[in-house]
C-alpha cells in the first residue's frame, strides 16, 4: 500500500544537507541546467597581432622549438576561467618556428589546422607529405595524422593554429603519440595532395576512406583567385558577403569532421546583416581593417588580428575601408553541431 507523505514531517534543511553523502542533488534546486537559450561563457574578444607578434618573438629567445615541442602562445578567452580555449569548443594559438628549427613529429586524436600569417618556405609534413607554407595557405593535420614542422627558410614563420581540442577533451576522447623520429619519413612529393585534387577534377586511382579531406594544403593563390573572381560579380549573402567554405573534394563537405574552414571577403564599406547561430567561430583578419559587433561589443580589427565569436552571440561585420576589400579567414565547430542536429541559426536586429 502506498504511503502518502505528510507535508512538514521531514525537516527540509536536514534533508538537503544530508543528500551529498549519497552523491545526489535535487534537480529542482539546480539553476541553469536547462537554459532558455545557449549562454556561452566565452566572451567576444580580439587578440591584437601587433602585441602578440612581439611576445611570440620574445618566446623565441626563451625556448627553442625542439624543447617546447610546440612554441605556441595560446589564445585564451577571458570568459573561460583560464581554459585553453578561444571559444567553448575551439582552441586557437599563434605558433613560431624560427629558421633552422624543427618541431618534432607527433600525432593526436584532436584535429588541427594551420593558417599561415607570416614567412615563406617552411613546411608542415603530414601523412608522409610536406606542405610548403606560404602566407594565406591553409594546412590540415587531421585526427591521428603524424605531423611535424620545420623551417628551412631564412626568416621566422608564424601561423595560426586551430584545433577542436576543448571539444575532444570534453568528450574525453583525446590521445597523444610522440614519434621516436623528430621528422617523419616522406612517402610522397611535396604538396602532392593538392595537385591530385584540382577543383572539379579528381584522381580515379586514389582510394580514400578517412572522414577528412585527402588534401592537406589549400594554397592561398587558389583561394585568392576564387575570391577575386567572385568579388567582381557582386554575389554573396546578406550576413556574410562572399563566404566560401574550404571543402573535402571527396564529399563536398567540410575539410575536417569537427572543423569547418572559410574565407570571406567584405566589399569596401560593407556592413553585413546581423545573425546568430549555435556554432562558434574564430576569425583571422587576412587583409583590411574594420570591426565586428559581437554580443553587443564592438571588436575593432586590423590585418592579422584574431577574434572570437561565441556560439549564439549576435554578430555583424563592418569593412572599415571605403576603398579596399577586407578578407577574413575563420574556422568553426559548425560541422559537429550540424551532424548532430544542434545547428540553429536566426537573423537578428543590428546592434549598431
Ligand atoms: Fe600537433
Ligand atoms: Fe555568422
Coordinates of C-alpha atoms and ligand atoms in Angstrom, one line a residue:
X1 CA 0.0 0.0 0.0
X2 CA 1.4 3.5 -1.0
X3 CA 2.4 5.7 1.9
X4 CA 1.2 9.3 1.5
X5 CA 4.0 11.7 2.6
X6 CA 2.9 14.1 5.4
X7 CA 3.9 17.7 4.5
X8 CA 6.3 19.1 7.0
X9 CA 7.1 15.7 8.5
X10 CA 10.7 15.9 7.2
X11 CA 12.9 18.8 8.1
X12 CA 13.8 20.3 4.7
X13 CA 17.1 21.7 5.7
X14 CA 18.3 18.5 7.2
X15 CA 17.1 16.6 4.1
X16 CA 19.1 18.8 1.7
X17 CA 22.1 18.8 3.9
X18 CA 22.1 15.0 4.0
X19 CA 22.0 14.3 0.3
X20 CA 25.6 14.9 -0.5
X21 CA 26.8 11.6 1.1
X22 CA 24.6 9.7 -1.4
X23 CA 26.2 11.6 -4.3
X24 CA 22.8 13.0 -5.5
X25 CA 21.4 16.5 -5.7
X26 CA 17.8 17.8 -6.1
X27 CA 17.1 18.8 -9.7
X28 CA 14.5 21.4 -8.6
X29 CA 17.3 23.4 -6.9
X30 CA 19.7 23.3 -9.9
X31 CA 19.6 26.6 -11.8
X32 CA 20.9 26.9 -15.4
X33 CA 20.7 23.2 -16.3
X34 CA 18.1 23.8 -18.9
X35 CA 18.6 27.4 -20.1
X36 CA 16.0 29.1 -22.3
X37 CA 18.8 29.5 -24.9
X38 CA 22.6 29.0 -25.0
X39 CA 24.5 31.3 -22.8
X40 CA 28.2 31.0 -23.7
X41 CA 30.7 31.7 -21.0
X42 CA 33.1 32.7 -23.7
X43 CA 33.4 36.5 -24.3
X44 CA 33.6 38.3 -27.7
X45 CA 37.3 39.0 -27.8
X46 CA 40.0 40.3 -30.1
X47 CA 43.7 39.4 -29.9
X48 CA 45.9 42.0 -31.4
X49 CA 48.7 40.7 -33.7
X50 CA 51.0 43.6 -33.2
X51 CA 51.1 43.0 -29.5
X52 CA 51.3 39.2 -29.8
X53 CA 53.9 39.1 -32.5
X54 CA 56.3 40.9 -30.2
X55 CA 55.6 38.4 -27.4
X56 CA 55.9 35.5 -29.7
X57 CA 59.4 36.6 -30.9
X58 CA 60.3 37.1 -27.2
X59 CA 59.3 33.4 -26.7
X60 CA 61.8 32.6 -29.4
X61 CA 64.5 33.8 -27.2
X62 CA 63.2 32.0 -24.1
X63 CA 62.8 28.5 -25.5
X64 CA 63.7 26.6 -28.7
X65 CA 61.0 24.8 -30.8
X66 CA 62.5 21.4 -30.0
X67 CA 62.4 21.9 -26.3
X68 CA 59.0 23.5 -26.3
X69 CA 57.7 20.8 -28.7
X70 CA 55.3 23.5 -29.8
X71 CA 56.3 27.1 -29.3
X72 CA 52.8 28.5 -29.2
X73 CA 51.1 31.3 -27.4
X74 CA 47.5 30.0 -26.9
X75 CA 44.7 32.5 -27.3
X76 CA 42.8 32.2 -24.0
X77 CA 39.3 33.6 -23.9
X78 CA 38.9 35.8 -20.8
X79 CA 35.5 34.4 -20.1
X80 CA 36.5 30.8 -19.9
X81 CA 38.3 30.7 -16.5
X82 CA 41.8 30.0 -17.9
X83 CA 40.7 27.1 -20.1
X84 CA 43.0 26.7 -23.1
X85 CA 40.2 27.8 -25.5
X86 CA 39.3 30.7 -27.7
X87 CA 35.6 29.7 -27.7
X88 CA 34.0 27.0 -25.6
X89 CA 34.7 24.4 -28.3
X90 CA 37.6 25.9 -30.3
X91 CA 41.3 26.2 -29.4
X92 CA 43.5 28.8 -31.2
X93 CA 47.2 29.7 -30.9
X94 CA 50.0 31.5 -32.6
X95 CA 53.0 29.4 -33.4
X96 CA 56.5 30.5 -34.2
X97 CA 59.1 28.3 -35.9
X98 CA 62.5 30.1 -36.4
X99 CA 65.0 29.4 -39.2
X100 CA 66.7 26.0 -38.8
X101 CA 64.2 24.8 -36.2
X102 CA 62.2 21.5 -36.3
X103 CA 59.1 20.9 -34.2
X104 CA 59.1 17.2 -33.6
X105 CA 56.8 14.6 -35.1
X106 CA 53.7 13.6 -33.1
X107 CA 50.0 12.8 -33.6
X108 CA 46.9 13.3 -31.6
X109 CA 43.2 12.5 -31.8
X110 CA 42.3 16.2 -31.8
X111 CA 42.2 17.6 -35.4
X112 CA 44.2 20.7 -36.3
X113 CA 44.5 23.3 -39.0
X114 CA 47.2 26.0 -39.6
X115 CA 46.6 29.3 -41.4
X116 CA 49.9 30.9 -42.4
X117 CA 50.3 34.5 -41.2
X118 CA 54.0 35.4 -41.9
X119 CA 57.0 33.8 -43.5
X120 CA 57.6 31.7 -46.6
X121 CA 59.0 28.3 -47.3
X122 CA 58.7 26.4 -44.0
X123 CA 56.9 23.1 -44.1
X124 CA 54.4 21.0 -42.2
X125 CA 54.8 17.3 -43.0
X126 CA 51.6 15.3 -42.7
X127 CA 50.9 11.7 -43.6
X128 CA 54.3 11.4 -45.4
X129 CA 53.9 14.6 -47.4
X130 CA 55.4 18.1 -46.9
X131 CA 53.2 21.1 -47.3
X132 CA 55.4 24.1 -48.2
X133 CA 53.8 27.0 -46.4
X134 CA 53.2 30.5 -47.8
X135 CA 51.1 33.3 -46.3
X136 CA 47.4 32.6 -46.5
X137 CA 47.8 28.9 -47.0
X138 CA 45.6 26.5 -45.1
X139 CA 47.2 23.3 -43.9
X140 CA 45.4 20.4 -42.3
X141 CA 46.8 17.9 -39.7
X142 CA 43.7 15.7 -39.2
X143 CA 42.7 13.3 -36.4
X144 CA 45.6 10.9 -35.7
X145 CA 47.8 12.0 -38.6
X146 CA 51.5 12.3 -37.9
X147 CA 52.8 15.8 -38.3
X148 CA 56.0 17.8 -37.8
X149 CA 57.2 21.2 -38.8
X150 CA 60.5 22.6 -40.0
X151 CA 61.7 25.9 -41.1
X152 CA 64.5 25.7 -43.8
X153 CA 63.9 29.3 -44.8
X154 CA 65.9 32.3 -43.5
X155 CA 63.0 34.1 -41.8
X156 CA 60.6 33.3 -38.9
X157 CA 57.4 31.5 -39.7
X158 CA 54.3 32.4 -37.8
X159 CA 50.9 30.8 -38.2
X160 CA 47.5 30.5 -36.5
X161 CA 46.8 27.0 -35.1
X162 CA 43.1 26.0 -34.8
X163 CA 42.0 22.8 -33.1
X164 CA 38.9 21.1 -31.8
X165 CA 40.7 20.4 -28.5
X166 CA 38.2 21.7 -26.0
X167 CA 35.5 19.6 -27.6
X168 CA 37.6 16.4 -27.9
X169 CA 38.8 16.8 -24.3
X170 CA 35.3 17.3 -23.0
X171 CA 34.3 14.1 -24.8
X172 CA 37.3 12.5 -23.1
X173 CA 38.4 11.1 -26.5
X174 CA 41.9 12.5 -26.9
X175 CA 45.0 10.5 -27.4
X176 CA 48.6 11.6 -28.0
X177 CA 51.6 9.8 -29.5
X178 CA 55.1 11.0 -29.8
X179 CA 57.4 9.7 -32.6
X180 CA 60.9 8.4 -31.9
X181 CA 62.0 10.4 -35.0
X182 CA 61.9 14.2 -35.0
X183 CA 60.8 14.2 -38.7
X184 CA 58.6 11.7 -40.3
X185 CA 59.5 9.6 -43.3
X186 CA 58.4 11.3 -46.5
X187 CA 56.5 9.0 -48.9
X188 CA 55.1 11.5 -51.4
X189 CA 56.4 14.6 -53.2
X190 CA 55.9 18.0 -51.5
X191 CA 52.4 19.4 -51.9
X192 CA 51.3 16.1 -53.7
X193 CA 47.7 16.0 -52.4
X194 CA 46.9 19.5 -53.6
X195 CA 48.0 18.5 -57.1
X196 CA 45.9 15.3 -57.0
X197 CA 42.7 17.1 -56.5
X198 CA 42.3 20.2 -58.6
X199 CA 38.9 21.8 -58.1
X200 CA 36.5 19.9 -60.3
X201 CA 38.9 17.1 -61.2
X202 CA 39.5 14.1 -59.0
X203 CA 42.1 11.2 -59.4
X204 CA 40.3 7.9 -60.3
X205 CA 43.0 5.6 -59.0
X206 CA 43.1 7.0 -55.5
X207 CA 41.1 5.4 -52.7
X208 CA 40.2 7.2 -49.6
X209 CA 38.2 6.1 -46.5
X210 CA 39.2 8.7 -43.9
X211 CA 36.5 11.1 -42.6
X212 CA 38.7 14.1 -43.5
X213 CA 39.9 15.7 -46.7
X214 CA 42.6 13.9 -48.7
X215 CA 44.0 17.4 -49.5
X216 CA 46.4 18.7 -46.7
X217 CA 47.2 22.0 -48.2
X218 CA 44.9 24.7 -49.7
X219 CA 47.2 27.3 -51.3
X220 CA 46.5 31.0 -50.9
X221 CA 47.0 31.6 -54.7
X222 CA 43.9 29.4 -55.5
X223 CA 41.8 30.9 -52.6
X224 CA 42.6 34.4 -53.6
X225 CA 41.7 33.8 -57.2
X226 CA 38.3 32.4 -56.2
X227 CA 37.7 35.4 -54.0
X228 CA 38.8 37.9 -56.7
X229 CA 36.7 36.2 -59.4
X230 CA 33.6 36.4 -57.2
X231 CA 34.2 39.9 -55.9
X232 CA 33.7 41.2 -59.4
X233 CA 30.2 39.5 -59.7
X234 CA 28.6 41.2 -56.7
X235 CA 27.2 37.9 -55.3
X236 CA 27.2 36.9 -51.6
X237 CA 24.9 36.6 -48.6
X238 CA 23.4 39.4 -46.6
X239 CA 25.0 38.2 -43.4
X240 CA 28.5 37.3 -44.7
X241 CA 29.2 38.8 -48.1
X242 CA 31.2 36.4 -50.2
X243 CA 31.8 33.4 -47.8
X244 CA 33.4 30.3 -49.2
X245 CA 33.9 27.0 -47.5
X246 CA 37.1 25.0 -48.0
X247 CA 35.9 21.6 -49.0
X248 CA 36.8 18.0 -48.8
X249 CA 36.8 17.2 -52.6
X250 CA 35.6 13.6 -51.9
X251 CA 32.4 14.7 -50.2
X252 CA 31.9 18.4 -50.9
X253 CA 31.6 18.8 -47.1
X254 CA 33.9 20.4 -44.5
X255 CA 37.6 19.7 -44.6
X256 CA 37.6 18.0 -41.1
X257 CA 34.6 16.3 -39.5
X258 CA 34.8 18.6 -36.5
X259 CA 36.0 21.9 -38.0
X260 CA 34.8 23.9 -41.0
X261 CA 37.2 26.5 -42.6
X262 CA 36.0 29.5 -44.5
X263 CA 37.4 32.5 -46.4
X264 CA 35.3 35.6 -46.8
X265 CA 35.5 39.0 -48.4
X266 CA 33.6 42.1 -47.5
X267 CA 33.4 44.7 -50.2
X268 CA 34.6 48.3 -49.4
X269 CA 32.3 49.9 -46.8
X270 CA 30.2 46.8 -46.4
X271 CA 28.2 46.4 -43.2
X272 CA 26.6 42.9 -43.0
X273 CA 23.2 42.0 -41.7
X274 CA 23.2 40.6 -38.1
X275 CA 22.6 37.0 -37.2
X276 CA 23.5 34.3 -34.7
X277 CA 24.0 30.6 -34.7
X278 CA 24.8 27.9 -32.2
X279 CA 28.1 27.4 -33.9
X280 CA 31.1 29.4 -32.6
X281 CA 33.9 30.7 -34.7
X282 CA 37.4 32.1 -34.6
X283 CA 38.2 34.7 -37.2
X284 CA 41.5 35.8 -38.5
X285 CA 42.0 39.0 -40.5
X286 CA 43.9 38.2 -43.7
X287 CA 43.6 41.7 -45.1
X288 CA 42.0 45.0 -44.4
X289 CA 40.6 46.8 -41.3
X290 CA 37.1 47.1 -39.8
X291 CA 35.0 45.9 -36.9
X292 CA 32.7 43.1 -35.9
X293 CA 29.9 43.8 -33.4
X294 CA 29.6 40.6 -31.4
X295 CA 27.1 40.2 -28.5
X296 CA 26.8 44.0 -28.3
X297 CA 30.6 44.6 -28.1
X298 CA 32.4 46.3 -30.9
X299 CA 35.7 44.4 -31.8
X300 CA 37.9 46.7 -33.9
X301 CA 40.3 44.6 -36.0
X302 CA 43.1 45.1 -38.5
X303 CA 45.4 42.8 -40.5
X304 CA 46.4 39.6 -38.7
X305 CA 44.3 40.2 -35.6
X306 CA 42.2 37.2 -34.4
X307 CA 38.8 37.4 -32.8
X308 CA 36.3 35.1 -31.2
X309 CA 32.6 34.9 -31.9
X310 CA 31.0 32.7 -29.2
X311 CA 28.0 30.5 -30.0
X312 CA 24.6 32.2 -30.2
X313 CA 26.2 35.7 -30.0
X314 CA 24.6 38.1 -32.4
X315 CA 27.2 39.4 -34.8
X316 CA 27.7 41.6 -37.8
X317 CA 30.8 42.6 -39.7
X318 CA 31.9 46.0 -41.0
X319 CA 34.6 46.7 -43.5
X320 CA 36.1 49.9 -42.2
X321 CA 37.5 51.0 -45.6
X322 CA 35.7 52.6 -48.4
X323 CA 38.4 51.7 -50.9
X324 CA 39.7 48.2 -50.0
X325 CA 38.2 44.8 -49.7
X326 CA 38.5 43.1 -46.2
X327 CA 39.3 39.4 -46.1
X328 CA 38.6 37.2 -43.1
X329 CA 39.6 33.5 -42.6
X330 CA 37.5 31.6 -40.0
X331 CA 37.2 28.2 -38.5
X332 CA 34.1 26.9 -36.8
X333 CA 32.6 24.0 -34.9
X334 CA 29.6 24.1 -37.2
X335 CA 30.2 20.6 -38.7
X336 CA 29.7 19.0 -35.3
X337 CA 26.5 20.9 -34.5
X338 CA 25.1 20.2 -37.9
X339 CA 25.9 16.5 -37.9
X340 CA 24.3 16.0 -34.5
X341 CA 21.2 18.1 -35.2
X342 CA 22.1 21.0 -32.9
X343 CA 22.8 23.7 -35.5
X344 CA 20.3 26.6 -35.2
X345 CA 20.6 29.9 -36.9
X346 CA 18.4 33.1 -36.9
X347 CA 18.6 36.6 -38.2
X348 CA 18.7 39.4 -35.7
X349 CA 18.4 43.1 -35.3
X350 CA 21.5 45.1 -36.0
X351 CA 23.2 46.1 -32.8
X352 CA 24.6 49.4 -34.2
Ligands
LIG1 FE1 50.1 18.7 -33.1
LIG2 FE1 27.9 34.1 -38.6

